[in-house]
Coordinates of C-alpha atoms in Angstrom, one line a residue:
W1 CA -44.3 -24.9 150.9
M2 CA -47.0 -25.5 153.5
I3 CA -45.4 -23.1 156.0
W4 CA -45.3 -20.4 153.2
I5 CA -49.0 -21.0 152.5
Y6 CA -49.8 -20.8 156.2
A7 CA -48.0 -17.5 156.4
K8 CA -49.8 -16.1 153.4
V9 CA -53.2 -17.1 155.0
W10 CA -52.2 -15.4 158.3
I11 CA -51.2 -12.2 156.4
A12 CA -54.5 -12.2 154.6
I13 CA -56.5 -12.6 157.8
A14 CA -54.5 -9.9 159.6
R15 CA -54.6 -7.4 156.7
P16 CA -57.5 -5.3 158.0
F17 CA -55.5 -4.6 161.2
V18 CA -52.0 -5.1 159.8
P19 CA -51.7 -3.6 156.2
L20 CA -48.6 -4.7 154.4
K21 CA -46.6 -2.7 151.9
R22 CA -44.3 -4.8 149.8
E23 CA -41.4 -3.0 148.0
N24 CA -39.5 -4.7 145.1
L25 CA -40.9 -8.1 146.3
S26 CA -42.0 -9.5 142.9
R27 CA -40.8 -12.7 141.2
R28 CA -39.3 -10.6 138.5
T29 CA -37.1 -8.6 140.9
F30 CA -36.3 -11.4 143.3
P31 CA -32.9 -13.1 143.0
E32 CA -32.8 -16.7 141.8
Y33 CA -31.1 -18.0 145.0
G34 CA -29.0 -16.8 147.9
I35 CA -28.7 -16.0 151.6
M36 CA -31.5 -13.7 152.8
V37 CA -30.5 -11.5 155.8
M38 CA -33.3 -9.8 157.6
N39 CA -33.5 -7.4 160.6
H40 CA -35.5 -8.8 163.5
L41 CA -38.1 -6.8 165.4
S42 CA -40.8 -9.2 166.5
F43 CA -41.9 -12.8 166.9
F44 CA -44.1 -12.2 163.8
D45 CA -41.2 -11.3 161.5
A46 CA -41.0 -14.9 160.3
Y47 CA -44.7 -14.9 159.4
F48 CA -44.1 -12.1 156.9
L49 CA -41.8 -14.3 154.9
G50 CA -45.1 -15.4 153.4
A51 CA -45.0 -12.1 151.6
L52 CA -42.0 -13.2 149.6
P53 CA -42.5 -14.5 146.0
V54 CA -40.5 -17.6 146.8
F55 CA -41.0 -20.4 149.3
D56 CA -38.1 -22.9 149.0
A57 CA -36.1 -21.5 152.0
T58 CA -34.2 -23.1 154.8
I59 CA -34.5 -20.8 157.9
A60 CA -31.6 -20.6 160.4
I61 CA -32.8 -19.8 164.0
R62 CA -31.8 -20.0 167.6
A63 CA -32.4 -23.1 169.7
W64 CA -35.4 -22.0 171.8
P65 CA -38.1 -22.5 169.1
F66 CA -37.0 -26.2 168.8
R67 CA -38.1 -26.6 172.4
M68 CA -41.8 -25.8 171.5
P69 CA -43.5 -29.1 170.9
W70 CA -46.1 -27.6 168.5
Y71 CA -43.5 -26.0 166.3
A72 CA -40.4 -28.3 166.5
P73 CA -41.7 -31.3 164.4
V74 CA -42.8 -28.9 161.6
M75 CA -39.5 -27.0 161.7
R76 CA -37.5 -30.2 161.5
C77 CA -39.6 -31.5 158.6
A78 CA -38.9 -28.1 156.8
G79 CA -35.2 -28.4 157.4
Y80 CA -34.8 -25.4 159.7
I81 CA -31.3 -25.0 161.1
N82 CA -30.6 -24.8 164.8
M83 CA -27.7 -22.4 164.7
E84 CA -26.8 -22.9 168.4
Q85 CA -26.4 -26.7 168.1
T86 CA -25.7 -27.5 164.5
P87 CA -22.0 -27.9 163.7
W88 CA -20.7 -25.2 161.3
E89 CA -19.5 -27.8 158.8
Q90 CA -23.1 -29.1 158.5
V91 CA -24.5 -25.5 158.2
E92 CA -22.0 -25.0 155.3
R93 CA -23.1 -28.2 153.7
I94 CA -26.7 -27.3 153.9
A95 CA -25.9 -23.9 152.3
R96 CA -23.9 -25.5 149.5
E97 CA -26.8 -27.8 148.7
A98 CA -29.2 -24.9 148.7
A99 CA -26.9 -23.0 146.2
H100 CA -26.6 -26.1 144.0
E101 CA -30.4 -26.5 144.0
K102 CA -31.1 -22.8 143.5
R103 CA -32.8 -22.4 146.9
Y104 CA -32.5 -20.0 149.8
V105 CA -31.2 -19.8 153.3
V106 CA -32.8 -17.2 155.7
M107 CA -30.7 -15.8 158.5
F108 CA -31.2 -13.0 161.1
P109 CA -27.7 -11.6 161.6
E110 CA -28.7 -9.8 164.8
G111 CA -29.4 -13.2 166.4
H112 CA -32.3 -11.8 168.5
R113 CA -35.1 -9.3 168.4
S114 CA -34.3 -5.6 168.6
R115 CA -35.5 -4.0 171.9
N116 CA -35.6 -0.4 170.5
G117 CA -36.4 -0.9 166.8
R118 CA -32.8 -0.1 165.8
L119 CA -30.4 -2.5 164.2
G120 CA -28.3 -4.4 166.7
R121 CA -24.8 -5.9 166.3
F122 CA -24.5 -8.1 163.3
H123 CA -22.9 -11.5 163.7
S124 CA -20.6 -12.8 160.9
G125 CA -22.2 -16.2 160.3
A126 CA -24.3 -15.3 157.2
F127 CA -21.4 -13.4 155.6
K128 CA -18.8 -16.1 156.3
L129 CA -21.3 -18.6 154.7
A130 CA -21.7 -16.3 151.7
C131 CA -17.9 -16.1 151.2
E132 CA -17.4 -19.9 151.7
T133 CA -20.2 -20.9 149.3
Q134 CA -20.2 -17.9 146.9
M135 CA -23.9 -17.4 147.5
P136 CA -25.1 -13.8 147.1
I137 CA -26.5 -11.9 150.1
I138 CA -30.1 -10.8 149.7
P139 CA -30.8 -8.0 152.2
L140 CA -34.5 -7.7 153.4
C141 CA -35.8 -4.9 155.7
I142 CA -39.0 -5.0 157.7
S143 CA -40.5 -2.3 159.8
G144 CA -43.7 -2.0 161.9
T145 CA -43.7 -5.5 163.4
D146 CA -42.2 -4.0 166.6
R147 CA -45.5 -2.2 167.0
L148 CA -47.5 -5.3 166.1
L149 CA -45.9 -7.3 168.9
A150 CA -43.0 -5.7 170.7
P151 CA -40.6 -7.9 172.8
G152 CA -42.0 -8.3 176.3
R153 CA -45.6 -7.4 175.4
K154 CA -48.3 -10.1 175.6
W155 CA -50.9 -8.5 173.3
M156 CA -51.0 -7.4 169.7
A157 CA -51.7 -3.9 168.4
P158 CA -52.6 -2.6 164.9
A159 CA -49.6 -1.8 162.9
K160 CA -48.5 -0.8 159.3
V161 CA -45.8 -3.2 158.1
R162 CA -43.4 -2.5 155.3
F163 CA -41.2 -5.1 153.7
R164 CA -38.4 -4.1 151.3
L165 CA -35.9 -5.9 149.1
L166 CA -32.5 -4.1 148.8
P167 CA -29.9 -4.6 146.1
V168 CA -28.2 -8.0 146.2
V169 CA -24.6 -8.1 147.4
H170 CA -22.1 -10.6 145.9
P171 CA -19.2 -12.0 148.0
D172 CA -16.7 -11.6 145.1
Q173 CA -17.0 -7.8 145.8
F174 CA -15.2 -8.4 149.1
P175 CA -12.0 -10.4 148.5
G176 CA -9.5 -11.4 151.1
E177 CA -9.4 -13.2 154.4
L178 CA -11.5 -10.5 156.1
G179 CA -13.9 -10.1 153.1
H180 CA -16.8 -11.3 155.2
V181 CA -16.2 -8.5 157.8
A182 CA -16.2 -5.8 155.1
M183 CA -19.4 -7.4 153.6
R184 CA -21.1 -7.5 157.0
K185 CA -20.4 -3.8 157.6
H186 CA -21.5 -2.9 154.1
V187 CA -24.8 -4.8 154.3
K188 CA -25.5 -3.4 157.8
A189 CA -25.0 0.1 156.6
M190 CA -27.3 -0.5 153.6
M191 CA -30.0 -1.9 155.9
A192 CA -29.6 0.9 158.5
K193 CA -30.1 3.6 155.8
A194 CA -33.1 1.8 154.3
L195 CA -34.8 1.3 157.7
T196 CA -34.3 5.0 158.6
E197 CA -35.9 6.0 155.3
M198 CA -38.8 3.5 155.9
R199 CA -39.5 4.9 159.4
Q200 CA -39.3 8.5 158.2
E201 CA -41.7 7.8 155.3
S202 CA -44.1 6.0 157.7
G203 CA -43.9 8.9 160.1
I204 CA -42.4 6.8 162.9

């Protein structure tokens, strides 16, 4: 909850230089629980999670942020998942607990920031987890943060950020042993189409 408030404060302070357009992100339209999957453009993508109408989310990230002494204790207190070092059985247990308690898990299926603004290869972890726990997938698309702070750049630049909720995808739509693969491809295609529309509408 405190991280969510911190992110909201950061968004408010940055608003004169980083206007944010939220699309479908109201409490009325947002699913009750599930696995959020989000494209990854910049270090600041996670800050814009403060624009969501919900806060009770466990975020799954790579190992390197846990080596930052000013972030690691807070992330551990918030229950963040180190996807490179946490056993899969434990990740699944955390997700089942989140489903039971009507909470959220946030995952970046690309695993790292895009270098060109386009969607990279999706890993299967989020979609396997959805199939194993029967949690719905909640696709989220963000654009503009690559201009705010692109990978490899050390200074920030003004940017217009858009954050869009796409239709929820349920794992029971993709039965069978390879259902997670079909779901991964479906969700990626949805997100790629939406991101293209968002860039075109923004004149990028």
